[in-house]
Tab-separated table of N, CA and C in Angstrom:
chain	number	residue	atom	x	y	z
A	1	UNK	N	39.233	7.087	-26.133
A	1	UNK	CA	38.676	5.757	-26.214
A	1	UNK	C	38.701	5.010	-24.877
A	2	UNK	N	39.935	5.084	-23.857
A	2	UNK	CA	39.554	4.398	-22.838
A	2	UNK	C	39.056	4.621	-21.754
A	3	UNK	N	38.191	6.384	-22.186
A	3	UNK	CA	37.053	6.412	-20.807
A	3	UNK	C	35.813	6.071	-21.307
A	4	UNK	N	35.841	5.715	-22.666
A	4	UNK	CA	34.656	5.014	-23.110
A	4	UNK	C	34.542	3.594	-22.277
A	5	UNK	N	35.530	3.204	-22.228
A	5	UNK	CA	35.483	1.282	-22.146
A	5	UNK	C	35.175	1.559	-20.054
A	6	UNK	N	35.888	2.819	-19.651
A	6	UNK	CA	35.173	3.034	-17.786
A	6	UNK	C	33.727	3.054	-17.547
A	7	UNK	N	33.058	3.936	-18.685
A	7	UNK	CA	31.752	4.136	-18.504
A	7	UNK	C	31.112	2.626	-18.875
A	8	UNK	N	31.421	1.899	-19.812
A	8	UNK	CA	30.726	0.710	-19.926
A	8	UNK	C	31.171	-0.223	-18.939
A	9	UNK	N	32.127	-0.152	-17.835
A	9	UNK	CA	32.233	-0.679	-16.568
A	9	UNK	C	31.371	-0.719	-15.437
A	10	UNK	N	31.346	0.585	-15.577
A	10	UNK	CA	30.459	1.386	-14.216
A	10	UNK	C	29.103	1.099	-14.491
A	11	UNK	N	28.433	1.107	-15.742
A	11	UNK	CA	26.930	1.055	-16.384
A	11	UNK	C	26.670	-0.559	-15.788
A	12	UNK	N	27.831	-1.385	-15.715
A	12	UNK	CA	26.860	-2.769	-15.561
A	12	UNK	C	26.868	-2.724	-13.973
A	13	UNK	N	27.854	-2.412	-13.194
A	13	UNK	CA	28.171	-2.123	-11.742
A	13	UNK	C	27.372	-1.604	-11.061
A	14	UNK	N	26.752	-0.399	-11.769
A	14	UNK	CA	25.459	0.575	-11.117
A	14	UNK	C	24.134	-0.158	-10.878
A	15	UNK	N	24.186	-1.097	-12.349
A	15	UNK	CA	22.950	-1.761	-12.510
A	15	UNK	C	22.901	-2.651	-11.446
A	16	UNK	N	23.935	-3.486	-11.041
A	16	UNK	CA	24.335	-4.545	-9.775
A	16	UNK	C	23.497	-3.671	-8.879
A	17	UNK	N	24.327	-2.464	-8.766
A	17	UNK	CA	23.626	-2.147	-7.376
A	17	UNK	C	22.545	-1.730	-6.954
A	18	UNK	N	21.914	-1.049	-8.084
A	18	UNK	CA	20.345	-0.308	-8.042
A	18	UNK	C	19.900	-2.115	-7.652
A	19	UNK	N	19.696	-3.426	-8.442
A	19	UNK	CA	19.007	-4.572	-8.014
A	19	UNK	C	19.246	-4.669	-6.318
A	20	UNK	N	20.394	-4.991	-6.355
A	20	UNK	CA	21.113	-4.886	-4.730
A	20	UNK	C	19.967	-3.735	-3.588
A	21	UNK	N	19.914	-2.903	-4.525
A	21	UNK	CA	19.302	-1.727	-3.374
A	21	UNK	C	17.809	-2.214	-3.272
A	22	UNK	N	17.548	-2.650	-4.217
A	22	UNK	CA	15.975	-2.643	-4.548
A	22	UNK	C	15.878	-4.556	-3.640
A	23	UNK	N	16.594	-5.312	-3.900
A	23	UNK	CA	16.517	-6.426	-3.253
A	23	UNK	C	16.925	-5.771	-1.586
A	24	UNK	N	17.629	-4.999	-0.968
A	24	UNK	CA	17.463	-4.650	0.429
A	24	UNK	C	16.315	-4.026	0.626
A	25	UNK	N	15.651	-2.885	-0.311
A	25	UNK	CA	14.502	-2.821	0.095
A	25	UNK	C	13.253	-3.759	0.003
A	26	UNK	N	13.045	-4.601	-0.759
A	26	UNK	CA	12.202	-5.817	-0.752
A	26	UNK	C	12.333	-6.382	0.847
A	27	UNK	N	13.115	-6.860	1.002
A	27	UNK	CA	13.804	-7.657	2.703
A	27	UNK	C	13.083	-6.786	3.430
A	28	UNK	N	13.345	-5.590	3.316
A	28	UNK	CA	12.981	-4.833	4.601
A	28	UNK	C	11.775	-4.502	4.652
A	29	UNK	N	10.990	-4.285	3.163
A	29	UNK	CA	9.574	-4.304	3.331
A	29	UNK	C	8.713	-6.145	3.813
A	30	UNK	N	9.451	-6.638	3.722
A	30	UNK	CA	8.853	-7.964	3.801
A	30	UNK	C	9.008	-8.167	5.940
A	31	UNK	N	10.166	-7.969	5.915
A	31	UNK	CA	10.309	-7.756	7.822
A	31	UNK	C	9.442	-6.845	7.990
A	32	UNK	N	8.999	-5.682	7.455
A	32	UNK	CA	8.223	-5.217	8.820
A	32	UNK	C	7.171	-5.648	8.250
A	33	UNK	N	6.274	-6.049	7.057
A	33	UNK	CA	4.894	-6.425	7.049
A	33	UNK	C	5.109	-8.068	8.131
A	34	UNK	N	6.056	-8.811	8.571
A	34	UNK	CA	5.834	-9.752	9.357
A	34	UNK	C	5.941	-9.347	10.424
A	35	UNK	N	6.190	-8.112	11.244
A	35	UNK	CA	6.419	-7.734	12.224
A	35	UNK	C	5.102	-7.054	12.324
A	36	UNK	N	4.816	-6.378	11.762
A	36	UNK	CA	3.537	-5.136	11.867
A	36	UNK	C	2.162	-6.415	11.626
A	37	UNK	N	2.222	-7.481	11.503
A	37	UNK	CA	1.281	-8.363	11.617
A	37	UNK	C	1.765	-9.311	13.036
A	38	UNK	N	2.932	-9.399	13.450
A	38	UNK	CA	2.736	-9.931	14.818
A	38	UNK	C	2.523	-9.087	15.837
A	39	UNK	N	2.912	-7.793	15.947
A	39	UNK	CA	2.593	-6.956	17.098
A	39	UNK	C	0.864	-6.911	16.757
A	40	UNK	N	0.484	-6.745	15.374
A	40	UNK	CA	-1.219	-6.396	15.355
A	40	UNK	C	-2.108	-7.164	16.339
A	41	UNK	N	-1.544	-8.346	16.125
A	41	UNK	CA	-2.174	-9.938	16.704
A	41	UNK	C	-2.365	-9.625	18.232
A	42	UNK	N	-0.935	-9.398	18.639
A	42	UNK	CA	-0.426	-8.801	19.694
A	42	UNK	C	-1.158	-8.099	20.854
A	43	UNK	N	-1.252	-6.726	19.767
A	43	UNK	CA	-2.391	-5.885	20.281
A	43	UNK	C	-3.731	-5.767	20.278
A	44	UNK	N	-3.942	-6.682	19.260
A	44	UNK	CA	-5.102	-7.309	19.131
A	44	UNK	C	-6.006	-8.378	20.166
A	45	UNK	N	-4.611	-8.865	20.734
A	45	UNK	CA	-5.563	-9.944	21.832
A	45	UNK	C	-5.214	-9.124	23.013
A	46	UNK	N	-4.354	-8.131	23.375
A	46	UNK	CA	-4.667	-7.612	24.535
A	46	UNK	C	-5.840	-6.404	24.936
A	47	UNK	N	-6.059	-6.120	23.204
A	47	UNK	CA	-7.001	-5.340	23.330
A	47	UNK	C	-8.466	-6.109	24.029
A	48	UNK	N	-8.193	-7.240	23.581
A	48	UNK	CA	-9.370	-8.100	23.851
A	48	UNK	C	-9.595	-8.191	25.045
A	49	UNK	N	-8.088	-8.577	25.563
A	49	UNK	CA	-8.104	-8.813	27.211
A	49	UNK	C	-8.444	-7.656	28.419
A	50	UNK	N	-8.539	-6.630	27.667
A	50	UNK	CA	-9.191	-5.613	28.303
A	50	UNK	C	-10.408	-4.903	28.385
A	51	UNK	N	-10.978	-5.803	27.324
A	51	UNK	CA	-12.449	-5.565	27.125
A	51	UNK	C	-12.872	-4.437	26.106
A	52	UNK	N	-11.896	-3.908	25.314
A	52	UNK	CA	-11.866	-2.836	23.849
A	52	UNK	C	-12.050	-3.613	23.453
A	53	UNK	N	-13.210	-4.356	22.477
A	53	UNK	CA	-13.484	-4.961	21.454
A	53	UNK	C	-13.650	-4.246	20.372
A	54	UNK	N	-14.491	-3.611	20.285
A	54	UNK	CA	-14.294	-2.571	18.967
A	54	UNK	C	-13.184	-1.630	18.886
A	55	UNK	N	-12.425	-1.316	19.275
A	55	UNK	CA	-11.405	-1.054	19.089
A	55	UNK	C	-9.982	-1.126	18.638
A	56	UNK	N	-10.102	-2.314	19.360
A	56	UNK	CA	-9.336	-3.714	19.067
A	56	UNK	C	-9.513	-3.952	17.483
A	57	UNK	N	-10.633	-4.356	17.455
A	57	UNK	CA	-11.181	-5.046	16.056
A	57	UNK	C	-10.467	-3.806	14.917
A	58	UNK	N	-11.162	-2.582	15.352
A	58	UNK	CA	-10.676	-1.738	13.715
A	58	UNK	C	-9.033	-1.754	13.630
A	59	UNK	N	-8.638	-1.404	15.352
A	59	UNK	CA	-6.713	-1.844	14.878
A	59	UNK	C	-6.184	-2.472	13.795
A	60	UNK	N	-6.763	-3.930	14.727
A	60	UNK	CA	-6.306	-5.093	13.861
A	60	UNK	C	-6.918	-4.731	12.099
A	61	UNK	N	-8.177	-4.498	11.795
A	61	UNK	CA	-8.496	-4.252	10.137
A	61	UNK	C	-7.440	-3.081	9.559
A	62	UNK	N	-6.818	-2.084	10.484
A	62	UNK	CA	-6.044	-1.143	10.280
A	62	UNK	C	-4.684	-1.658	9.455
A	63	UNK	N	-4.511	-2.289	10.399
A	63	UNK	CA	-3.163	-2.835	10.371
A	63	UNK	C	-3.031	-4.059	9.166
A	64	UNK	N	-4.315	-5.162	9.852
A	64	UNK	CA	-3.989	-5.687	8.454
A	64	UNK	C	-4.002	-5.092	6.435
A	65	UNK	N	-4.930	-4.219	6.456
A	65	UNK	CA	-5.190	-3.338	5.130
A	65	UNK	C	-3.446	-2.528	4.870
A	66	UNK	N	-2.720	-1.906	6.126
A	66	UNK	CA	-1.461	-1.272	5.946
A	66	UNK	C	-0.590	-2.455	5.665
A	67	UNK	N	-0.718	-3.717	6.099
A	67	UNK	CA	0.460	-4.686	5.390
A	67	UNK	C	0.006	-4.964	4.222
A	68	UNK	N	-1.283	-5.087	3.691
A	68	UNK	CA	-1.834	-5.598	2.284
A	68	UNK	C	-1.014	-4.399	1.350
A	69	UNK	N	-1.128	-3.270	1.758
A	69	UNK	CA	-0.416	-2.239	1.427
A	69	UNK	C	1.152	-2.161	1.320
A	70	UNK	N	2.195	-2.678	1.979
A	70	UNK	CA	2.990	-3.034	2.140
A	70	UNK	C	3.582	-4.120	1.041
A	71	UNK	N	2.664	-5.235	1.200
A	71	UNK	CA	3.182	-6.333	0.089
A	71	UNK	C	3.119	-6.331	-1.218
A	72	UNK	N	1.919	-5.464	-1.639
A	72	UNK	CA	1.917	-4.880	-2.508
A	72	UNK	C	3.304	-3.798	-3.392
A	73	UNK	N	3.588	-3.373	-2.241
A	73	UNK	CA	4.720	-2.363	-2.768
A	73	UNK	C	5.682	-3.543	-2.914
A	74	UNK	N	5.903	-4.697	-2.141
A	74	UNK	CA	6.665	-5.756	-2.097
A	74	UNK	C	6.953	-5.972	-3.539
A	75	UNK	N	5.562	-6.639	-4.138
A	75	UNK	CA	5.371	-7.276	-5.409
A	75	UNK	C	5.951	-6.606	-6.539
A	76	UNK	N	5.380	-4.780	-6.317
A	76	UNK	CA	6.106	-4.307	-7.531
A	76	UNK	C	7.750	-4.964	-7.158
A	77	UNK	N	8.323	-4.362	-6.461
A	77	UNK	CA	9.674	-4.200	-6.215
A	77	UNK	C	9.955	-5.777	-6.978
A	78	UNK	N	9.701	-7.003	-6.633
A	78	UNK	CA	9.799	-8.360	-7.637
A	78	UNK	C	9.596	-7.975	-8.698
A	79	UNK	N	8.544	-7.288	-9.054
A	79	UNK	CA	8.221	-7.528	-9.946
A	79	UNK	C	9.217	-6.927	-11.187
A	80	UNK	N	9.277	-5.678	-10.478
A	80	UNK	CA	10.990	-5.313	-10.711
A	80	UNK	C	11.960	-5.693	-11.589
A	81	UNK	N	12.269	-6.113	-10.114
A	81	UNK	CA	13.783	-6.980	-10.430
A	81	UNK	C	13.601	-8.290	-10.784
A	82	UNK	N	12.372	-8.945	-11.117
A	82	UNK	CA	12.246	-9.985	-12.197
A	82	UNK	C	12.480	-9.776	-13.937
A	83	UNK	N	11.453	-8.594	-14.083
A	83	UNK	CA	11.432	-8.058	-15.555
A	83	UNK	C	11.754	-6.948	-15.587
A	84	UNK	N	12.787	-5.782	-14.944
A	84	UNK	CA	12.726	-5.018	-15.501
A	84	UNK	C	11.701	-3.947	-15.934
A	85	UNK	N	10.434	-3.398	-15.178
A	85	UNK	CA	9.806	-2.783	-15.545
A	85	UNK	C	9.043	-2.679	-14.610
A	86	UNK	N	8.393	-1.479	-14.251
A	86	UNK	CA	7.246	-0.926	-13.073
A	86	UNK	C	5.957	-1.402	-13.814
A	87	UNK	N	4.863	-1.682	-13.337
A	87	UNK	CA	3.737	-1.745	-13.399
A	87	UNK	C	3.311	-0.934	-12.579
A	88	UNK	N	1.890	-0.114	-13.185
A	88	UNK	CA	1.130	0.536	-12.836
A	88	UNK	C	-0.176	-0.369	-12.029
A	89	UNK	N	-0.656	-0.954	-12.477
A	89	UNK	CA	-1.406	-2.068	-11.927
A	89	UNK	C	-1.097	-2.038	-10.158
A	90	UNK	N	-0.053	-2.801	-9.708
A	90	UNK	CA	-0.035	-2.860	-8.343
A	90	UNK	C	-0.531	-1.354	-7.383
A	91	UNK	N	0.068	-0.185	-7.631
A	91	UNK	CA	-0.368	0.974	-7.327
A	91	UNK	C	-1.816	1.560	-7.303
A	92	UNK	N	-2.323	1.143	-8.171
A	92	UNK	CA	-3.843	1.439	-8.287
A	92	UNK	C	-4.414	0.428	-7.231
A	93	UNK	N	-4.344	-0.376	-7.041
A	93	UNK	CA	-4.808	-1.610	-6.252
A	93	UNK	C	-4.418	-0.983	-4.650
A	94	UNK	N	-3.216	-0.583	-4.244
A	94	UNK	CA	-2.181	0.344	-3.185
A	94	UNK	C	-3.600	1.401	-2.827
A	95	UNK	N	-4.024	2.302	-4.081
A	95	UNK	CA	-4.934	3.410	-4.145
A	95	UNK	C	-6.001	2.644	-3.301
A	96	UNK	N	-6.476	1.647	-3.785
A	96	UNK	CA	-8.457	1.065	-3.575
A	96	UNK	C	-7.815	0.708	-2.229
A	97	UNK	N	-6.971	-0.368	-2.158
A	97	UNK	CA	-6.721	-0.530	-0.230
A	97	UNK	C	-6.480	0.553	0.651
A	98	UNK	N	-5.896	1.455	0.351
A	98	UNK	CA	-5.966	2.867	0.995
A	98	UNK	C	-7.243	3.510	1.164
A	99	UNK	N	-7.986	3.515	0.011
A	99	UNK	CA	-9.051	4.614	0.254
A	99	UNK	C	-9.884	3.402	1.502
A	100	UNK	N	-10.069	2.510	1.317
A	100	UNK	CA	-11.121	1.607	2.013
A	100	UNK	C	-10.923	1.618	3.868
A	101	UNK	N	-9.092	1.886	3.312
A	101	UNK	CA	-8.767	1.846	4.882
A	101	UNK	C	-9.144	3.300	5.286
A	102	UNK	N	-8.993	4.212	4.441
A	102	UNK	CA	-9.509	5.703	5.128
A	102	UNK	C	-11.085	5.655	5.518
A	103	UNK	N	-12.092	4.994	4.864
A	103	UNK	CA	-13.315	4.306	4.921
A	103	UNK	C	-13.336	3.963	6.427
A	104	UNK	N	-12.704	2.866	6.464
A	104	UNK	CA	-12.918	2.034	7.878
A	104	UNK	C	-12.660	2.784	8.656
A	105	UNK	N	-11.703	3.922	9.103
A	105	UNK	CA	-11.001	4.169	9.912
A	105	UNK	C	-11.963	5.494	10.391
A	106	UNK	N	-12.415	6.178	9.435
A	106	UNK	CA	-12.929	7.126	9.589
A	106	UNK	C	-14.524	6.373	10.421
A	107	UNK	N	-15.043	5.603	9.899
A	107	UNK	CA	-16.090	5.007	10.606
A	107	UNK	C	-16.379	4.560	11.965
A	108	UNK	N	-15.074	4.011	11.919
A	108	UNK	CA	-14.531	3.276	13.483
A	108	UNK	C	-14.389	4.346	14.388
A	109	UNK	N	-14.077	5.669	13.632
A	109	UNK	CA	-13.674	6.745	14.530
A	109	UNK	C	-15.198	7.199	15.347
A	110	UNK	N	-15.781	7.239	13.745
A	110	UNK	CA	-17.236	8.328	14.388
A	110	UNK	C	-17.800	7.115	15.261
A	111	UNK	N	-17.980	5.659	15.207
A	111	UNK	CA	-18.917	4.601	15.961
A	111	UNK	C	-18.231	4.686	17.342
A	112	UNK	N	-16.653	5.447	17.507
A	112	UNK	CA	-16.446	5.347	18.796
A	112	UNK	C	-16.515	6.162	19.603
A	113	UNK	N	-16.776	7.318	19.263
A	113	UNK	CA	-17.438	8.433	20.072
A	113	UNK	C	-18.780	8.675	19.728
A	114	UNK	N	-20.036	8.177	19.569
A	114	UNK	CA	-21.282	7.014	19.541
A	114	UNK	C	-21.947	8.879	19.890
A	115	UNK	N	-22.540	9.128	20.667
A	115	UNK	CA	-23.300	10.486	21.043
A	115	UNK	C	-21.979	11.641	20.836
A	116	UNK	N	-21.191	11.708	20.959
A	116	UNK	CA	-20.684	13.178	20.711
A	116	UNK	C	-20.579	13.484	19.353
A	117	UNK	N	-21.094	12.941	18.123
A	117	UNK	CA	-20.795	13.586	17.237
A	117	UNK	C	-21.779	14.559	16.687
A	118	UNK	N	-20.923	15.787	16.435
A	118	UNK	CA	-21.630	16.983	16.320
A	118	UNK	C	-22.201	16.974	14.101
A	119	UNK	N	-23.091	18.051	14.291
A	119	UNK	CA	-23.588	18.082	12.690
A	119	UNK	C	-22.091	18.061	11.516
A	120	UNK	N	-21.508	19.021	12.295
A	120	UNK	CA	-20.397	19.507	11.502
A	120	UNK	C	-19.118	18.301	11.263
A	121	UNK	N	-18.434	17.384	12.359
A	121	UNK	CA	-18.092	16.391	12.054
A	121	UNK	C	-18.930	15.325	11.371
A	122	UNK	N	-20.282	15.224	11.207
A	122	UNK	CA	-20.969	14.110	10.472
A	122	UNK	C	-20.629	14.568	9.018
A	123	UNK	N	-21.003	15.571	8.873
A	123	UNK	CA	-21.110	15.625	7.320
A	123	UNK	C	-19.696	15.877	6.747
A	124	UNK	N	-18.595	16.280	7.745
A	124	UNK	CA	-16.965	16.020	7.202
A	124	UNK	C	-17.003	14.436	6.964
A	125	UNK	N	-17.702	13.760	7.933
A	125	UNK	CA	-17.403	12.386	7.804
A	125	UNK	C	-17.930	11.708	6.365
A	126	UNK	N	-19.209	12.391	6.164
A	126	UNK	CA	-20.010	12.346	5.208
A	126	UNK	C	-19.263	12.807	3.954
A	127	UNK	N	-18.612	13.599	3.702
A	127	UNK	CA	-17.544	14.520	2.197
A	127	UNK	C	-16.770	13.376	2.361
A	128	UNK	N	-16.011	12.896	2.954
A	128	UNK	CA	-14.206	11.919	3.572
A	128	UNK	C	-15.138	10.842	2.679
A	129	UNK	N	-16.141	10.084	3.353
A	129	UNK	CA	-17.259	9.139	2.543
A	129	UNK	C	-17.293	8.700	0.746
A	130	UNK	N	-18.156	9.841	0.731
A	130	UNK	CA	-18.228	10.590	-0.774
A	130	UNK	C	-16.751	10.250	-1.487
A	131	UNK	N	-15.746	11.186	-1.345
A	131	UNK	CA	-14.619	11.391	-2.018
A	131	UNK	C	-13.728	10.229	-1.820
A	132	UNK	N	-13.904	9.451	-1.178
A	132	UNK	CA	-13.327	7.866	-1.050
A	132	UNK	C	-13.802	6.854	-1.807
A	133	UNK	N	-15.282	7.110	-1.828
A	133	UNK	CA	-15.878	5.785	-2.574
A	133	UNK	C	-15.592	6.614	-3.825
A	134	UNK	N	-15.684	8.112	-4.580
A	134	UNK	CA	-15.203	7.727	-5.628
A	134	UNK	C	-13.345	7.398	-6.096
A	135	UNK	N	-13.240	7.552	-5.328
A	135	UNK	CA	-11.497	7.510	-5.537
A	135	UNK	C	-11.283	5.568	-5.666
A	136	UNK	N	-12.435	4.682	-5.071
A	136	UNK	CA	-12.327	3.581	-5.202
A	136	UNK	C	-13.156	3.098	-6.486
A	137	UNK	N	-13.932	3.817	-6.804
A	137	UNK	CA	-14.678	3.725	-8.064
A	137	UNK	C	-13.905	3.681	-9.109
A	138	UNK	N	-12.954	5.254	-9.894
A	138	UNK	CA	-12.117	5.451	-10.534
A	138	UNK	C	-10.939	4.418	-10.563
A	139	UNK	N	-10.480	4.147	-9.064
A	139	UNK	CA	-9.105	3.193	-9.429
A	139	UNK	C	-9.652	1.809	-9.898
A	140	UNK	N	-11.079	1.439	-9.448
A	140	UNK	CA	-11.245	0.125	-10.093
A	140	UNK	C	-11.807	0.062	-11.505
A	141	UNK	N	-12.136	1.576	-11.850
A	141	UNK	CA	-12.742	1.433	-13.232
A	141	UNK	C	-11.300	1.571	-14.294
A	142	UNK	N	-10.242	1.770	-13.696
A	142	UNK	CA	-8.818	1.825	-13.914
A	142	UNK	C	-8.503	0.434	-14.442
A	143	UNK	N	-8.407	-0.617	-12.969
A	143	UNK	CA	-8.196	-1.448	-13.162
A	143	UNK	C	-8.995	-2.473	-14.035
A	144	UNK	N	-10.254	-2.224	-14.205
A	144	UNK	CA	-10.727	-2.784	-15.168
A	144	UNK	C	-10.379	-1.833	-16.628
A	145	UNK	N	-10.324	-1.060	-16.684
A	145	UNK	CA	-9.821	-1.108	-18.263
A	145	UNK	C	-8.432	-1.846	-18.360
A	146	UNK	N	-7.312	-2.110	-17.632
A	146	UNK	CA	-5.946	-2.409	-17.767
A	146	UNK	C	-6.276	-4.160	-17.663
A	147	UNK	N	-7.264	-4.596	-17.388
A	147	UNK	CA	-7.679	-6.401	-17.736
A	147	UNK	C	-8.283	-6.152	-18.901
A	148	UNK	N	-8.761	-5.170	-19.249
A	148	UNK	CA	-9.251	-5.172	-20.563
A	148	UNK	C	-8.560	-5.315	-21.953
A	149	UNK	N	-7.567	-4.533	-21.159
A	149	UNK	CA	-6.322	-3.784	-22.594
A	149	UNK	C	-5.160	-5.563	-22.246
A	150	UNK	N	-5.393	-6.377	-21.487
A	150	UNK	CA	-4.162	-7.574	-21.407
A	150	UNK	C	-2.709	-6.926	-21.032
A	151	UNK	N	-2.642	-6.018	-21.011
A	151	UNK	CA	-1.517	-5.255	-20.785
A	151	UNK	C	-1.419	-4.848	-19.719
A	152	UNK	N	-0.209	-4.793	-18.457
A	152	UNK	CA	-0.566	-3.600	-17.486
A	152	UNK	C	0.892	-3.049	-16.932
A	153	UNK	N	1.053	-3.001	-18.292
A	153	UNK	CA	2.793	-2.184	-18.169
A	153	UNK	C	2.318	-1.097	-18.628
């Protein structure tokens, strides 16, 4: 009987700390999305100052889409340790900002080497294209069924 009454010690103690862990990781995702948005800025206006404008520009969309990404993971983690329970919802949303940023990035790539792109990188660029917009299709036809259903636990 009284390693029964240890284990119901330790069970509320653990729970302390998994919140504890999950509130240090919240903090730390929240510092670097404020950090990874001041260096962006950062590099963003020196990109300017050197006359990379397009370059500059997709950084900065880079960077900002990877913190949208970031806060997101933020929110679950609240969302968390408010109620007790993961949502699927935030993740799918994680999915559509990801694919869009593979979108941009891949674009920015081919517009910056302007004449060297060969047949064979266009139409990789062209599949990457394809298989992104549907991967943003699916997660939003996702997310619209889960506003549908009122539910998104």
């Amino acid at each position: 009987m009284p390693e029964r009454t240890r284990e119901s010690n330790v069970f509320p103690w653990l729970a302390r700390a998994g919140q504890f862990a999950y509130l240090a990781v919240g903090v730390s995702f929240l510092i670097i999305a404020v950090l990874t948005l001041i260096f962006a800025w950062i590099n963003f206006l020196s990109g300017l100052g050197k006359g990379n404008a397009l370059p500059a520009v997709v950084t900065l969309i880079n960077d900002i889409l990877l913190i949208l990404i970031i806060l997101e993971v933020l929110e679950t983690i609240l969302s968390y340790l408010q109620n007790h329970i993961i949502l699927l919802e935030p993740f799918l949303y994680i999915g559509i900002i990801a694919a869009i940023l593979r979108i941009l990035a891949s674009g920015a790539y081919l517009s910056i080497l302007e004449g060297s792109v060969n047949k064979d990188l266009f139409y990789a660029y062209l599949w990457d294209l394809g298989m992104n917009t549907v991967v943003i299709v699916a997660l939003v036809f996702s997310v619209f069924l889960f506003s549908r259903r009122g539910k998104t636990t």
